[in-house]
Short mmCIF file of C-alpha atoms in Angstrom, two decimals:
data_model
loop_
_atom_site.label_atom_id
_atom_site.label_comp_id
_atom_site.label_asym_id
_atom_site.label_seq_id
_atom_site.Cartn_x
_atom_site.Cartn_y
_atom_site.Cartn_z
CA MET O 573 -14.20 61.16 -74.44
CA LYS O 574 -16.75 63.41 -71.87
CA LYS O 575 -16.90 59.95 -69.81
CA ASN O 576 -13.02 60.20 -69.28
CA GLY O 577 -13.00 63.49 -67.76
CA PHE O 578 -12.52 65.41 -71.44
CA THR O 579 -14.74 69.04 -71.81
CA GLY O 580 -15.66 70.52 -74.90
CA PRO O 581 -15.92 70.21 -77.83
CA PHE O 582 -14.40 73.82 -78.34
CA ALA O 583 -14.02 75.89 -81.49
CA GLY O 584 -10.45 75.98 -82.99
CA GLY O 585 -8.78 76.41 -86.52
CA LYS O 586 -10.15 73.90 -88.74
CA HIS O 587 -10.87 71.22 -86.17
CA GLN O 588 -12.79 71.25 -83.15
CA PHE O 589 -10.72 70.38 -80.07
CA MET O 590 -11.53 68.45 -76.47
CA LYS O 591 -9.40 69.46 -73.32
CA LYS O 592 -8.27 67.37 -70.07
CA GLU O 593 -6.34 69.04 -68.14
CA SER O 594 -3.07 69.95 -70.28
CA LEU O 595 -3.94 67.47 -73.01
CA LYS O 596 -5.32 68.69 -75.98
CA VAL O 597 -7.17 66.32 -78.69
CA ARG O 598 -8.15 67.37 -82.17
CA ILE O 599 -11.51 66.03 -82.99
CA PRO O 600 -12.80 65.49 -86.55
CA ASN O 601 -15.58 67.65 -87.80
CA PRO O 602 -19.31 66.63 -87.46
CA HIS O 603 -20.03 64.36 -90.60
CA GLN O 604 -22.19 61.27 -92.07
CA GLY O 605 -21.41 57.93 -90.43
CA ASP O 606 -18.71 56.62 -88.55
CA ILE O 607 -14.84 57.73 -88.48
CA SER O 608 -12.25 54.75 -89.28
CA SER O 609 -10.80 52.56 -86.97
CA GLY O 610 -6.88 53.89 -87.91
CA LEU O 611 -8.37 57.59 -87.15
CA LEU O 612 -9.83 56.35 -83.66
CA ILE O 613 -6.49 54.59 -82.64
CA ARG O 614 -5.13 57.86 -83.48
CA ILE O 615 -7.65 60.03 -81.68
CA LEU O 616 -7.24 57.79 -78.66
CA LYS O 617 -3.48 58.07 -78.76
CA GLN O 618 -3.78 61.68 -78.62
CA ALA O 619 -5.89 61.41 -75.89
CA GLU O 620 -3.90 58.91 -74.08
CA ILE O 621 -6.65 56.18 -73.77
CA SER O 622 -5.81 52.31 -74.14
CA LYS O 623 -8.43 50.39 -76.33
CA GLU O 624 -8.92 48.59 -72.90
CA GLN O 625 -10.24 52.20 -71.36
CA TRP O 626 -12.34 52.85 -74.40
CA ASP O 627 -13.54 49.26 -74.88
CA VAL O 628 -14.99 50.10 -70.91
CA LEU O 629 -16.65 53.23 -71.94
#
């Protein structure tokens, strides 16, 4: 996310979040293991990052 211009993570409520201009994207709390592909897709959609952009990062 930082490679795509987001700053953070910042504390907020139950989940941390990252910011980029007017976008604010909640991110999962640190935990063991990988996140599911479904959760990754939802986060990328909120962040307005395409799958192609993510694959390049």
